[in-house]
């Protein structure tokens, strides 16, 4: 399927501060059918914003018939340009990650969903995906009931409650008072999730993955967990991954992403259309 690429700058407000966020859009196109409609997918990036590997991932998803919207998460601090895969920008990205508030992350995801739903070519069904920081943001975005499918790759900081400003890591099974951390909000989850990790991921150790799984099950989240022996953190990043890129596992997991999104977005679109036609015919009788 052909793809058209563009971007849009949208206004966001969080913690009393207004900002402008760029959303990169990857839109499937069928020649001769300009009004064809597709489900949407919010794609959240790692700490480097929308880099080459993230854009390539977006194109792969868009090519399967989804409108992909990839926001630049660090608009609070810098422009929409990607950070470099070097020590200096890695430090910047990690610093921005904890300076940015959870309220700001939420405002970004809401604005991204709003943009997808504003498109006349969107069916109204929305999924979320992402890797590393973006894996966490995809899960957090799916607390919004408008998102019905989530595929998260090696989502960081969920198990430790360390996204956004915090005093220290907290891996307790019990939620802190008035916690708005993602780990303590799973009861808001309305869709289906696929959580994907490498067993050798040093950012999300065994105990961390077990905690996420236990909390999701306790909250009744419909979720599948995929853990791959020998796979490390960032194993799907095909550029400057410090020797961690695993193309075989990455290819295998593309079918998992397709299965979840296809079932919850494409099939449900078809079901809605079928039901709508049935109801319409019934009313005419």
PDB file of C-alpha atoms in Angstrom:
ATOM      1  CA  UNK A   1       0.000   0.000   0.000  1.00  0.00           C
ATOM      2  CA  UNK A   2       1.243   3.478  -0.826  1.00  0.00           C
ATOM      3  CA  UNK A   3       1.926   6.016   1.931  1.00  0.00           C
ATOM      4  CA  UNK A   4       1.608   9.786   2.114  1.00  0.00           C
ATOM      5  CA  UNK A   5       3.697  11.560   4.751  1.00  0.00           C
ATOM      6  CA  UNK A   6       2.998  14.927   6.342  1.00  0.00           C
ATOM      7  CA  UNK A   7       2.998  16.656   9.702  1.00  0.00           C
ATOM      8  CA  UNK A   8       0.732  18.917  11.695  1.00  0.00           C
ATOM      9  CA  UNK A   9       1.456  21.216  14.637  1.00  0.00           C
ATOM     10  CA  UNK A  10      -1.172  21.128  17.378  1.00  0.00           C
ATOM     11  CA  UNK A  11      -1.623  23.106  20.573  1.00  0.00           C
ATOM     12  CA  UNK A  12      -1.378  21.352  23.921  1.00  0.00           C
ATOM     13  CA  UNK A  13      -1.800  22.596  27.468  1.00  0.00           C
ATOM     14  CA  UNK A  14      -0.638  20.925  30.671  1.00  0.00           C
ATOM     15  CA  UNK A  15       0.136  22.218  34.148  1.00  0.00           C
ATOM     16  CA  UNK A  16      -1.010  25.674  33.054  1.00  0.00           C
ATOM     17  CA  UNK A  17       1.585  25.832  30.279  1.00  0.00           C
ATOM     18  CA  UNK A  18       0.736  25.976  26.567  1.00  0.00           C
ATOM     19  CA  UNK A  19       2.971  24.397  23.951  1.00  0.00           C
ATOM     20  CA  UNK A  20       2.972  23.332  20.309  1.00  0.00           C
ATOM     21  CA  UNK A  21       3.492  19.673  19.470  1.00  0.00           C
ATOM     22  CA  UNK A  22       4.357  18.325  16.048  1.00  0.00           C
ATOM     23  CA  UNK A  23       2.636  15.119  14.965  1.00  0.00           C
ATOM     24  CA  UNK A  24       4.164  13.236  12.059  1.00  0.00           C
ATOM     25  CA  UNK A  25       1.455  11.539   9.999  1.00  0.00           C
ATOM     26  CA  UNK A  26       1.908   8.467   7.812  1.00  0.00           C
ATOM     27  CA  UNK A  27      -1.278   7.932   5.814  1.00  0.00           C
ATOM     28  CA  UNK A  28      -2.057   4.919   3.615  1.00  0.00           C
ATOM     29  CA  UNK A  29      -3.255   5.744   0.121  1.00  0.00           C
ATOM     30  CA  UNK A  30      -5.157   3.702  -2.450  1.00  0.00           C
ATOM     31  CA  UNK A  31      -5.020   5.191  -5.963  1.00  0.00           C
ATOM     32  CA  UNK A  32      -8.518   5.951  -7.201  1.00  0.00           C
ATOM     33  CA  UNK A  33     -10.020   5.863  -3.709  1.00  0.00           C
ATOM     34  CA  UNK A  34      -9.219   9.233  -2.094  1.00  0.00           C
ATOM     35  CA  UNK A  35     -11.976   8.840   0.493  1.00  0.00           C
ATOM     36  CA  UNK A  36     -10.934   5.396   1.719  1.00  0.00           C
ATOM     37  CA  UNK A  37     -11.100   5.210   5.502  1.00  0.00           C
ATOM     38  CA  UNK A  38      -8.636   3.527   7.843  1.00  0.00           C
ATOM     39  CA  UNK A  39      -8.198   2.950  11.588  1.00  0.00           C
ATOM     40  CA  UNK A  40      -5.637   5.117  13.362  1.00  0.00           C
ATOM     41  CA  UNK A  41      -2.570   4.189  15.393  1.00  0.00           C
ATOM     42  CA  UNK A  42      -0.718   6.470  17.806  1.00  0.00           C
ATOM     43  CA  UNK A  43       2.989   5.674  17.605  1.00  0.00           C
ATOM     44  CA  UNK A  44       5.070   6.841  20.549  1.00  0.00           C
ATOM     45  CA  UNK A  45       8.824   7.037  20.143  1.00  0.00           C
ATOM     46  CA  UNK A  46      11.792   6.249  22.312  1.00  0.00           C
ATOM     47  CA  UNK A  47      13.653   9.034  24.135  1.00  0.00           C
ATOM     48  CA  UNK A  48      15.102  10.351  20.856  1.00  0.00           C
ATOM     49  CA  UNK A  49      11.745  11.470  19.382  1.00  0.00           C
ATOM     50  CA  UNK A  50      10.808  10.485  15.806  1.00  0.00           C
ATOM     51  CA  UNK A  51      14.086   9.129  14.459  1.00  0.00           C
ATOM     52  CA  UNK A  52      14.774   7.172  11.282  1.00  0.00           C
ATOM     53  CA  UNK A  53      13.993   3.787  12.879  1.00  0.00           C
ATOM     54  CA  UNK A  54      10.739   5.144  14.336  1.00  0.00           C
ATOM     55  CA  UNK A  55       9.705   6.570  10.957  1.00  0.00           C
ATOM     56  CA  UNK A  56      10.466   3.247   9.270  1.00  0.00           C
ATOM     57  CA  UNK A  57       8.357   1.459  11.881  1.00  0.00           C
ATOM     58  CA  UNK A  58       5.552   3.946  11.190  1.00  0.00           C
ATOM     59  CA  UNK A  59       5.729   3.244   7.455  1.00  0.00           C
ATOM     60  CA  UNK A  60       5.504  -0.491   8.052  1.00  0.00           C
ATOM     61  CA  UNK A  61       2.329  -0.017  10.084  1.00  0.00           C
ATOM     62  CA  UNK A  62       0.828   2.501   7.652  1.00  0.00           C
ATOM     63  CA  UNK A  63       1.494   0.101   4.797  1.00  0.00           C
ATOM     64  CA  UNK A  64      -0.861  -2.371   6.468  1.00  0.00           C
ATOM     65  CA  UNK A  65      -3.734   0.108   6.268  1.00  0.00           C
ATOM     66  CA  UNK A  66      -3.487   2.335   9.347  1.00  0.00           C
ATOM     67  CA  UNK A  67      -3.153   6.093   9.693  1.00  0.00           C
ATOM     68  CA  UNK A  68      -0.128   6.467  11.949  1.00  0.00           C
ATOM     69  CA  UNK A  69       0.322   9.588  14.077  1.00  0.00           C
ATOM     70  CA  UNK A  70       3.709   9.953  15.775  1.00  0.00           C
ATOM     71  CA  UNK A  71       3.967  12.886  18.212  1.00  0.00           C
ATOM     72  CA  UNK A  72       7.201  14.626  19.181  1.00  0.00           C
ATOM     73  CA  UNK A  73       7.079  14.117  22.919  1.00  0.00           C
ATOM     74  CA  UNK A  74       9.667  16.658  24.030  1.00  0.00           C
ATOM     75  CA  UNK A  75       8.015  19.794  22.649  1.00  0.00           C
ATOM     76  CA  UNK A  76       8.053  21.139  26.228  1.00  0.00           C
ATOM     77  CA  UNK A  77      11.839  21.462  25.987  1.00  0.00           C
ATOM     78  CA  UNK A  78      13.008  21.385  22.372  1.00  0.00           C
ATOM     79  CA  UNK A  79      11.935  21.309  18.731  1.00  0.00           C
ATOM     80  CA  UNK A  80      10.464  18.358  16.819  1.00  0.00           C
ATOM     81  CA  UNK A  81      13.792  17.274  15.358  1.00  0.00           C
ATOM     82  CA  UNK A  82      15.059  13.859  16.479  1.00  0.00           C
ATOM     83  CA  UNK A  83      17.821  13.638  19.034  1.00  0.00           C
ATOM     84  CA  UNK A  84      21.031  11.891  18.054  1.00  0.00           C
ATOM     85  CA  UNK A  85      21.939   8.388  19.152  1.00  0.00           C
ATOM     86  CA  UNK A  86      24.967   9.646  21.060  1.00  0.00           C
ATOM     87  CA  UNK A  87      25.890  10.112  24.706  1.00  0.00           C
ATOM     88  CA  UNK A  88      25.012  13.806  24.903  1.00  0.00           C
ATOM     89  CA  UNK A  89      21.536  13.446  23.401  1.00  0.00           C
ATOM     90  CA  UNK A  90      20.881  10.219  25.292  1.00  0.00           C
ATOM     91  CA  UNK A  91      21.487  12.170  28.487  1.00  0.00           C
ATOM     92  CA  UNK A  92      19.165  14.920  27.236  1.00  0.00           C
ATOM     93  CA  UNK A  93      16.427  12.458  26.372  1.00  0.00           C
ATOM     94  CA  UNK A  94      16.641  10.739  29.735  1.00  0.00           C
ATOM     95  CA  UNK A  95      16.531  14.092  31.518  1.00  0.00           C
ATOM     96  CA  UNK A  96      13.535  15.313  29.505  1.00  0.00           C
ATOM     97  CA  UNK A  97      11.778  12.028  30.242  1.00  0.00           C
ATOM     98  CA  UNK A  98      11.689  12.673  33.971  1.00  0.00           C
ATOM     99  CA  UNK A  99      11.227  16.445  33.771  1.00  0.00           C
ATOM    100  CA  UNK A 100       8.082  16.143  31.671  1.00  0.00           C
ATOM    101  CA  UNK A 101       5.012  15.639  33.841  1.00  0.00           C
ATOM    102  CA  UNK A 102       2.537  12.804  33.535  1.00  0.00           C
ATOM    103  CA  UNK A 103      -0.131  15.429  32.878  1.00  0.00           C
ATOM    104  CA  UNK A 104       1.875  16.658  29.894  1.00  0.00           C
ATOM    105  CA  UNK A 105       2.317  13.136  28.535  1.00  0.00           C
ATOM    106  CA  UNK A 106      -1.438  12.622  28.873  1.00  0.00           C
ATOM    107  CA  UNK A 107      -2.213  15.893  27.107  1.00  0.00           C
ATOM    108  CA  UNK A 108       0.011  14.774  24.230  1.00  0.00           C
ATOM    109  CA  UNK A 109      -1.720  11.436  23.806  1.00  0.00           C
ATOM    110  CA  UNK A 110      -5.185  12.997  24.023  1.00  0.00           C
ATOM    111  CA  UNK A 111      -4.206  15.546  21.362  1.00  0.00           C
ATOM    112  CA  UNK A 112      -2.840  12.793  19.126  1.00  0.00           C
ATOM    113  CA  UNK A 113      -6.051  10.779  19.386  1.00  0.00           C
ATOM    114  CA  UNK A 114      -8.071  13.951  18.816  1.00  0.00           C
ATOM    115  CA  UNK A 115      -6.147  14.634  15.626  1.00  0.00           C
ATOM    116  CA  UNK A 116      -6.698  11.130  14.278  1.00  0.00           C
ATOM    117  CA  UNK A 117     -10.414  11.324  15.053  1.00  0.00           C
ATOM    118  CA  UNK A 118     -10.636  14.692  13.294  1.00  0.00           C
ATOM    119  CA  UNK A 119      -9.553  13.154   9.992  1.00  0.00           C
ATOM    120  CA  UNK A 120     -12.452  12.298   7.654  1.00  0.00           C
ATOM    121  CA  UNK A 121     -10.435   9.290   6.488  1.00  0.00           C
ATOM    122  CA  UNK A 122     -10.261   7.757   9.978  1.00  0.00           C
ATOM    123  CA  UNK A 123     -12.805   5.093  10.912  1.00  0.00           C
ATOM    124  CA  UNK A 124     -12.846   6.197  14.542  1.00  0.00           C
ATOM    125  CA  UNK A 125     -11.064   3.124  15.871  1.00  0.00           C
ATOM    126  CA  UNK A 126      -7.669   3.859  17.418  1.00  0.00           C
ATOM    127  CA  UNK A 127      -4.719   1.756  18.541  1.00  0.00           C
ATOM    128  CA  UNK A 128      -1.403   2.606  20.178  1.00  0.00           C
ATOM    129  CA  UNK A 129       2.121   1.277  19.931  1.00  0.00           C
ATOM    130  CA  UNK A 130       5.646   2.337  20.773  1.00  0.00           C
ATOM    131  CA  UNK A 131       9.027   1.237  22.005  1.00  0.00           C
ATOM    132  CA  UNK A 132      11.069   1.992  25.139  1.00  0.00           C
ATOM    133  CA  UNK A 133       9.651   5.263  26.533  1.00  0.00           C
ATOM    134  CA  UNK A 134       7.097   5.014  23.741  1.00  0.00           C
ATOM    135  CA  UNK A 135       6.075   1.542  24.886  1.00  0.00           C
ATOM    136  CA  UNK A 136       5.194   3.019  28.252  1.00  0.00           C
ATOM    137  CA  UNK A 137       3.402   5.934  26.598  1.00  0.00           C
ATOM    138  CA  UNK A 138       1.407   3.525  24.424  1.00  0.00           C
ATOM    139  CA  UNK A 139       0.213   1.684  27.528  1.00  0.00           C
ATOM    140  CA  UNK A 140      -0.559   4.943  29.298  1.00  0.00           C
ATOM    141  CA  UNK A 141      -2.371   6.278  26.230  1.00  0.00           C
ATOM    142  CA  UNK A 142      -4.533   3.155  26.250  1.00  0.00           C
ATOM    143  CA  UNK A 143      -5.974   4.244  29.594  1.00  0.00           C
ATOM    144  CA  UNK A 144      -8.020   6.514  27.315  1.00  0.00           C
ATOM    145  CA  UNK A 145     -11.119   4.421  26.457  1.00  0.00           C
ATOM    146  CA  UNK A 146     -10.973   5.662  22.862  1.00  0.00           C
ATOM    147  CA  UNK A 147      -7.965   3.372  22.335  1.00  0.00           C
ATOM    148  CA  UNK A 148      -8.920  -0.276  21.962  1.00  0.00           C
ATOM    149  CA  UNK A 149      -5.617  -1.941  21.017  1.00  0.00           C
ATOM    150  CA  UNK A 150      -2.114  -1.493  22.413  1.00  0.00           C
ATOM    151  CA  UNK A 151       1.167  -3.145  21.420  1.00  0.00           C
ATOM    152  CA  UNK A 152       4.034  -2.076  23.686  1.00  0.00           C
ATOM    153  CA  UNK A 153       7.667  -2.932  22.988  1.00  0.00           C
ATOM    154  CA  UNK A 154       9.979  -3.125  26.036  1.00  0.00           C
ATOM    155  CA  UNK A 155       8.029  -0.445  27.911  1.00  0.00           C
ATOM    156  CA  UNK A 156      10.303   1.222  30.446  1.00  0.00           C
ATOM    157  CA  UNK A 157       9.569   2.803  33.835  1.00  0.00           C
ATOM    158  CA  UNK A 158       6.131   1.247  34.327  1.00  0.00           C
ATOM    159  CA  UNK A 159       7.291  -1.246  36.945  1.00  0.00           C
ATOM    160  CA  UNK A 160       9.353   1.341  38.835  1.00  0.00           C
ATOM    161  CA  UNK A 161       6.943   4.280  38.661  1.00  0.00           C
ATOM    162  CA  UNK A 162       9.788   6.439  37.329  1.00  0.00           C
ATOM    163  CA  UNK A 163       8.182   8.215  34.383  1.00  0.00           C
ATOM    164  CA  UNK A 164       7.919  11.936  35.031  1.00  0.00           C
ATOM    165  CA  UNK A 165       9.110  13.739  38.174  1.00  0.00           C
ATOM    166  CA  UNK A 166       9.665  11.355  41.089  1.00  0.00           C
ATOM    167  CA  UNK A 167      11.701  11.045  44.266  1.00  0.00           C
ATOM    168  CA  UNK A 168      12.776   7.420  43.889  1.00  0.00           C
ATOM    169  CA  UNK A 169      11.881   4.179  42.158  1.00  0.00           C
ATOM    170  CA  UNK A 170       8.959   2.327  43.714  1.00  0.00           C
ATOM    171  CA  UNK A 171       8.357  -1.298  42.748  1.00  0.00           C
ATOM    172  CA  UNK A 172       5.829  -2.080  45.458  1.00  0.00           C
ATOM    173  CA  UNK A 173       2.733  -4.039  44.512  1.00  0.00           C
ATOM    174  CA  UNK A 174       0.747  -1.523  46.545  1.00  0.00           C
ATOM    175  CA  UNK A 175      -0.077   1.813  44.976  1.00  0.00           C
ATOM    176  CA  UNK A 176       1.196   4.938  46.740  1.00  0.00           C
ATOM    177  CA  UNK A 177      -1.541   7.291  47.985  1.00  0.00           C
ATOM    178  CA  UNK A 178      -3.268   9.143  45.139  1.00  0.00           C
ATOM    179  CA  UNK A 179      -0.904   7.613  42.589  1.00  0.00           C
ATOM    180  CA  UNK A 180      -1.448   8.482  38.940  1.00  0.00           C
ATOM    181  CA  UNK A 181       1.430   6.294  37.782  1.00  0.00           C
ATOM    182  CA  UNK A 182       0.548   3.975  34.917  1.00  0.00           C
ATOM    183  CA  UNK A 183       1.098   0.849  37.023  1.00  0.00           C
ATOM    184  CA  UNK A 184      -1.669   1.964  39.377  1.00  0.00           C
ATOM    185  CA  UNK A 185      -4.175   2.945  36.686  1.00  0.00           C
ATOM    186  CA  UNK A 186      -4.686  -0.369  34.875  1.00  0.00           C
ATOM    187  CA  UNK A 187      -8.311  -0.531  36.006  1.00  0.00           C
ATOM    188  CA  UNK A 188      -9.012   2.163  33.387  1.00  0.00           C
ATOM    189  CA  UNK A 189      -7.844  -0.107  30.575  1.00  0.00           C
ATOM    190  CA  UNK A 190     -10.718  -0.937  28.209  1.00  0.00           C
ATOM    191  CA  UNK A 191      -8.924  -2.456  25.223  1.00  0.00           C
ATOM    192  CA  UNK A 192      -6.492  -5.294  24.575  1.00  0.00           C
ATOM    193  CA  UNK A 193      -2.751  -5.138  25.147  1.00  0.00           C
ATOM    194  CA  UNK A 194       0.272  -7.048  23.926  1.00  0.00           C
ATOM    195  CA  UNK A 195       3.353  -6.535  26.105  1.00  0.00           C
ATOM    196  CA  UNK A 196       6.632  -7.456  24.414  1.00  0.00           C
ATOM    197  CA  UNK A 197       9.984  -7.779  26.179  1.00  0.00           C
ATOM    198  CA  UNK A 198      13.401  -9.329  25.789  1.00  0.00           C
ATOM    199  CA  UNK A 199      14.440 -11.568  28.660  1.00  0.00           C
ATOM    200  CA  UNK A 200      17.869  -9.909  28.601  1.00  0.00           C
ATOM    201  CA  UNK A 201      16.395  -6.402  28.942  1.00  0.00           C
ATOM    202  CA  UNK A 202      18.347  -4.702  31.721  1.00  0.00           C
ATOM    203  CA  UNK A 203      15.875  -1.803  31.863  1.00  0.00           C
ATOM    204  CA  UNK A 204      12.920  -4.026  32.755  1.00  0.00           C
ATOM    205  CA  UNK A 205      14.207  -7.019  34.766  1.00  0.00           C
ATOM    206  CA  UNK A 206      12.356 -10.253  35.489  1.00  0.00           C
ATOM    207  CA  UNK A 207      10.755  -8.905  38.655  1.00  0.00           C
ATOM    208  CA  UNK A 208       9.620  -5.772  36.839  1.00  0.00           C
ATOM    209  CA  UNK A 209       7.948  -7.725  34.061  1.00  0.00           C
ATOM    210  CA  UNK A 210       6.319 -10.005  36.621  1.00  0.00           C
ATOM    211  CA  UNK A 211       4.972  -6.986  38.497  1.00  0.00           C
ATOM    212  CA  UNK A 212       3.431  -5.486  35.352  1.00  0.00           C
ATOM    213  CA  UNK A 213       1.846  -8.820  34.468  1.00  0.00           C
ATOM    214  CA  UNK A 214       0.457  -9.314  37.983  1.00  0.00           C
ATOM    215  CA  UNK A 215      -0.981  -5.806  38.169  1.00  0.00           C
ATOM    216  CA  UNK A 216      -2.602  -6.142  34.747  1.00  0.00           C
ATOM    217  CA  UNK A 217      -4.162  -9.459  35.690  1.00  0.00           C
ATOM    218  CA  UNK A 218      -5.415  -8.080  38.990  1.00  0.00           C
ATOM    219  CA  UNK A 219      -7.049  -5.215  37.095  1.00  0.00           C
ATOM    220  CA  UNK A 220      -8.661  -7.578  34.590  1.00  0.00           C
ATOM    221  CA  UNK A 221      -6.765  -6.239  31.576  1.00  0.00           C
ATOM    222  CA  UNK A 222      -7.054  -8.396  28.457  1.00  0.00           C
ATOM    223  CA  UNK A 223      -3.354  -8.814  27.766  1.00  0.00           C
ATOM    224  CA  UNK A 224      -0.810 -11.182  26.280  1.00  0.00           C
ATOM    225  CA  UNK A 225       2.853 -11.215  27.299  1.00  0.00           C
ATOM    226  CA  UNK A 226       5.660 -12.093  24.916  1.00  0.00           C
ATOM    227  CA  UNK A 227       9.158 -12.574  26.338  1.00  0.00           C
ATOM    228  CA  UNK A 228      12.014 -13.623  24.080  1.00  0.00           C
ATOM    229  CA  UNK A 229      15.120 -15.367  25.340  1.00  0.00           C
ATOM    230  CA  UNK A 230      18.343 -13.543  24.458  1.00  0.00           C
ATOM    231  CA  UNK A 231      16.506 -10.474  23.144  1.00  0.00           C
ATOM    232  CA  UNK A 232      17.755  -7.265  24.738  1.00  0.00           C
ATOM    233  CA  UNK A 233      16.417  -3.764  25.153  1.00  0.00           C
ATOM    234  CA  UNK A 234      15.908  -1.876  21.862  1.00  0.00           C
ATOM    235  CA  UNK A 235      16.055  -5.113  19.879  1.00  0.00           C
ATOM    236  CA  UNK A 236      13.774  -3.733  17.136  1.00  0.00           C
ATOM    237  CA  UNK A 237      15.874  -0.617  16.501  1.00  0.00           C
ATOM    238  CA  UNK A 238      17.734  -1.159  13.248  1.00  0.00           C
ATOM    239  CA  UNK A 239      20.154   1.739  13.674  1.00  0.00           C
ATOM    240  CA  UNK A 240      22.838   2.363  16.303  1.00  0.00           C
ATOM    241  CA  UNK A 241      21.300  -0.168  18.681  1.00  0.00           C
ATOM    242  CA  UNK A 242      24.672  -1.000  20.281  1.00  0.00           C
ATOM    243  CA  UNK A 243      24.604  -4.490  18.823  1.00  0.00           C
ATOM    244  CA  UNK A 244      21.155  -5.317  20.212  1.00  0.00           C
ATOM    245  CA  UNK A 245      19.113  -5.300  16.975  1.00  0.00           C
ATOM    246  CA  UNK A 246      17.561  -8.716  16.332  1.00  0.00           C
ATOM    247  CA  UNK A 247      15.945  -8.790  12.869  1.00  0.00           C
ATOM    248  CA  UNK A 248      14.583 -12.323  13.259  1.00  0.00           C
ATOM    249  CA  UNK A 249      12.644 -11.552  16.440  1.00  0.00           C
ATOM    250  CA  UNK A 250      11.582  -8.194  15.006  1.00  0.00           C
ATOM    251  CA  UNK A 251      10.132  -9.869  11.920  1.00  0.00           C
ATOM    252  CA  UNK A 252       8.349 -12.432  14.062  1.00  0.00           C
ATOM    253  CA  UNK A 253       6.779  -9.725  16.199  1.00  0.00           C
ATOM    254  CA  UNK A 254       5.458  -7.769  13.241  1.00  0.00           C
ATOM    255  CA  UNK A 255       2.759 -10.439  13.001  1.00  0.00           C
ATOM    256  CA  UNK A 256       1.841  -9.892  16.662  1.00  0.00           C
ATOM    257  CA  UNK A 257       1.396  -6.177  16.068  1.00  0.00           C
ATOM    258  CA  UNK A 258      -0.641  -6.896  12.951  1.00  0.00           C
ATOM    259  CA  UNK A 259      -2.809  -9.482  14.730  1.00  0.00           C
ATOM    260  CA  UNK A 260      -3.798  -7.237  17.639  1.00  0.00           C
ATOM    261  CA  UNK A 261      -4.427  -4.175  15.505  1.00  0.00           C
ATOM    262  CA  UNK A 262      -6.206  -6.130  12.780  1.00  0.00           C
ATOM    263  CA  UNK A 263      -8.528  -7.885  15.224  1.00  0.00           C
ATOM    264  CA  UNK A 264      -9.368  -4.844  17.331  1.00  0.00           C
ATOM    265  CA  UNK A 265      -9.326  -2.175  14.619  1.00  0.00           C
ATOM    266  CA  UNK A 266      -9.919  -3.568  11.124  1.00  0.00           C
ATOM    267  CA  UNK A 267     -12.286  -6.392  12.101  1.00  0.00           C
ATOM    268  CA  UNK A 268     -14.271  -4.166  14.439  1.00  0.00           C
ATOM    269  CA  UNK A 269     -14.574  -1.599  11.652  1.00  0.00           C
ATOM    270  CA  UNK A 270     -16.028  -4.265   9.380  1.00  0.00           C
ATOM    271  CA  UNK A 271     -18.363  -5.410  12.154  1.00  0.00           C
ATOM    272  CA  UNK A 272     -19.590  -1.866  12.753  1.00  0.00           C
ATOM    273  CA  UNK A 273     -20.283  -1.376   9.052  1.00  0.00           C
ATOM    274  CA  UNK A 274     -22.118  -4.703   8.827  1.00  0.00           C
ATOM    275  CA  UNK A 275     -24.210  -3.974  11.924  1.00  0.00           C
ATOM    276  CA  UNK A 276     -24.977  -0.468  10.693  1.00  0.00           C
ATOM    277  CA  UNK A 277     -26.230  -1.810   7.371  1.00  0.00           C
ATOM    278  CA  UNK A 278     -28.312  -4.452   9.152  1.00  0.00           C
ATOM    279  CA  UNK A 279     -29.905  -1.879  11.470  1.00  0.00           C
ATOM    280  CA  UNK A 280     -30.547   0.445   8.546  1.00  0.00           C
ATOM    281  CA  UNK A 281     -32.314  -2.302   6.604  1.00  0.00           C
ATOM    282  CA  UNK A 282     -34.328  -3.313   9.669  1.00  0.00           C
ATOM    283  CA  UNK A 283     -35.541   0.242  10.208  1.00  0.00           C
ATOM    284  CA  UNK A 284     -36.710   0.457   6.608  1.00  0.00           C
ATOM    285  CA  UNK A 285     -38.904  -2.629   6.958  1.00  0.00           C
TER     286      UNK A 285
END
